PDB file of C-alpha atoms in Angstrom:
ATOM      1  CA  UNK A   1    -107.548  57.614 107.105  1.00 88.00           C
ATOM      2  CA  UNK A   2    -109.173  54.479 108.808  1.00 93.00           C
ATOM      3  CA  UNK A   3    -112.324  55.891 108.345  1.00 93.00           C
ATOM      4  CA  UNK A   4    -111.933  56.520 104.693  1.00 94.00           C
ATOM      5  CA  UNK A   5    -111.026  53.173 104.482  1.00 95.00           C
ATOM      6  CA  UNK A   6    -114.318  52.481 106.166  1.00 95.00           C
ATOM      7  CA  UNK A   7    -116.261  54.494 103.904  1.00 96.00           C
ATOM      8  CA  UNK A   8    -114.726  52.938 100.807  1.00 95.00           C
ATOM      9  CA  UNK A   9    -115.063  49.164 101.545  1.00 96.00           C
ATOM     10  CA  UNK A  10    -118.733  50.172 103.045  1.00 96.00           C
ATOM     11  CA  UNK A  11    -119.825  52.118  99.681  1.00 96.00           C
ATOM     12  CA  UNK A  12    -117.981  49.232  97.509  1.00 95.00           C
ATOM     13  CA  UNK A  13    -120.199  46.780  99.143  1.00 96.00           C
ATOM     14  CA  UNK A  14    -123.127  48.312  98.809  1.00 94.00           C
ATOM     15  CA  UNK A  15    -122.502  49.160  95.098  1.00 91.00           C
ATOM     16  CA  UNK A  16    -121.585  45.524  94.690  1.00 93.00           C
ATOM     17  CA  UNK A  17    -124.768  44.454  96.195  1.00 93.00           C
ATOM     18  CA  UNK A  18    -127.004  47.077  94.006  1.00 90.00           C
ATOM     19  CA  UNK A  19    -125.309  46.200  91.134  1.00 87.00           C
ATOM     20  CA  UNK A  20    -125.523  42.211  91.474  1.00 91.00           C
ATOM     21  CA  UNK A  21    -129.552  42.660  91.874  1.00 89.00           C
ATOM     22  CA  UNK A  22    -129.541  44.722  88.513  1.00 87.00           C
ATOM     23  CA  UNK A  23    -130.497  48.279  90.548  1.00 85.00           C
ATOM     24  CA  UNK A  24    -128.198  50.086  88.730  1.00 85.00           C
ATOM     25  CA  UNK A  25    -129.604  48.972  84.891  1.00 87.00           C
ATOM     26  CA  UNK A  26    -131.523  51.673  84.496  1.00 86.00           C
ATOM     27  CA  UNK A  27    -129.051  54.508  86.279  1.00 86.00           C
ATOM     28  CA  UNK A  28    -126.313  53.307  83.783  1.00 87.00           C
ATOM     29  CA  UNK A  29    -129.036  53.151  81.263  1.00 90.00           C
ATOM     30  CA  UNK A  30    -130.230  57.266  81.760  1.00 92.00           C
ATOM     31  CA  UNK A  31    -126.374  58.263  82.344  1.00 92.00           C
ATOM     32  CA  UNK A  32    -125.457  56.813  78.533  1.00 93.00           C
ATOM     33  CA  UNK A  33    -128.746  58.340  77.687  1.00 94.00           C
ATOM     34  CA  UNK A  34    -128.242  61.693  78.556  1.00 95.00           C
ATOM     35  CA  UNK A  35    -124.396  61.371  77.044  1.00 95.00           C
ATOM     36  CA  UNK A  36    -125.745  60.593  73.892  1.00 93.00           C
ATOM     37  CA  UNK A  37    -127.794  63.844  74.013  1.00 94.00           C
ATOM     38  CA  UNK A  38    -125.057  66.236  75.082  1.00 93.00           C
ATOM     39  CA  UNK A  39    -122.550  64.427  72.236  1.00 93.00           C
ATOM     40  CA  UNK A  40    -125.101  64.827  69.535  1.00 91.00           C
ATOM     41  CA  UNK A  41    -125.479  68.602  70.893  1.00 91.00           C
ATOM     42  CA  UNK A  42    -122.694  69.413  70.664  1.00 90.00           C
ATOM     43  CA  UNK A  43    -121.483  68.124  67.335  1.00 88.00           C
ATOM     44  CA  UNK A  44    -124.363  69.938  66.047  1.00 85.00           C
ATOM     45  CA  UNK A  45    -122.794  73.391  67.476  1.00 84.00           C
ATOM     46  CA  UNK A  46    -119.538  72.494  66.684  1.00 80.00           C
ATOM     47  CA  UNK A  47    -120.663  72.044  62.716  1.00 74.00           C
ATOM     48  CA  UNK A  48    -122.208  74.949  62.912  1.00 72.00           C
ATOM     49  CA  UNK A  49    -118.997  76.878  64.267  1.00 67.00           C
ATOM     50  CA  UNK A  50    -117.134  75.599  61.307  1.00 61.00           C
ATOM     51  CA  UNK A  51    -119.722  76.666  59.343  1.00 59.00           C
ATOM     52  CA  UNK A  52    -119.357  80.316  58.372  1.00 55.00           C
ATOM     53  CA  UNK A  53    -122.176  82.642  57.600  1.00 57.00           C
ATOM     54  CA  UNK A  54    -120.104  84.976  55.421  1.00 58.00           C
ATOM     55  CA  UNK A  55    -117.649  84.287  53.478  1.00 56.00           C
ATOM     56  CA  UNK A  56    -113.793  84.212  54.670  1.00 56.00           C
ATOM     57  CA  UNK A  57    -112.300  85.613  51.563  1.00 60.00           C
ATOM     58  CA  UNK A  58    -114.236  88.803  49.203  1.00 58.00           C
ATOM     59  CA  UNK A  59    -113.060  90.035  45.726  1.00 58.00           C
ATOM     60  CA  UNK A  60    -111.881  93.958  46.110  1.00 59.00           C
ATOM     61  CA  UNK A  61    -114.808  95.677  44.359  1.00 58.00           C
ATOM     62  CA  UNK A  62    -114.661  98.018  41.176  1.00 55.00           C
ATOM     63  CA  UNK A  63    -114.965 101.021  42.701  1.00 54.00           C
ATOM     64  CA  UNK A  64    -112.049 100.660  45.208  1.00 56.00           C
ATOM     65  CA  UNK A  65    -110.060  99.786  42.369  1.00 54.00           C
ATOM     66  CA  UNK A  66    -110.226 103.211  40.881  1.00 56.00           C
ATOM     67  CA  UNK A  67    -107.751 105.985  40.599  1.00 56.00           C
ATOM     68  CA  UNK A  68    -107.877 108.537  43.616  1.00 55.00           C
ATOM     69  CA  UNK A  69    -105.939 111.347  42.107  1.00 53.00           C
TER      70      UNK A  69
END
């Protein structure tokens, strides 16, 4: 547990200190990037899952209408 502790307070600093000297800009700048892609992505197969190709409902046809006797 100490040594988690360690880690944590070691990593904070150092991500204090990268992001204080603007290292980070353009990581945080790819990351909402590449979010932006995916999102758009997938909106675009989400409208086309609503989307159907065929219709949902068909009219019965004339010929199934008939009289099988």
């Amino acid at each position: 547990m100490i040594r988690t502790l360690i880690f944590g307070a070691i990593a904070g600093y150092v991500g204090k200190k990268l992001y204080d000297d603007g290292k980070l800009t353009q990581f945080k700048d790819d990351i909402v990037a590449r979010y932006g892609e995916a999102k758009a992505e997938l909106a675009d197969k989400s409208d086309t899952t609503l989307r159907p190709t065929t219709p949902a409902m068909t009219s019965p046809s004339v010929a199934s209408a008939t009289n099988f006797n």
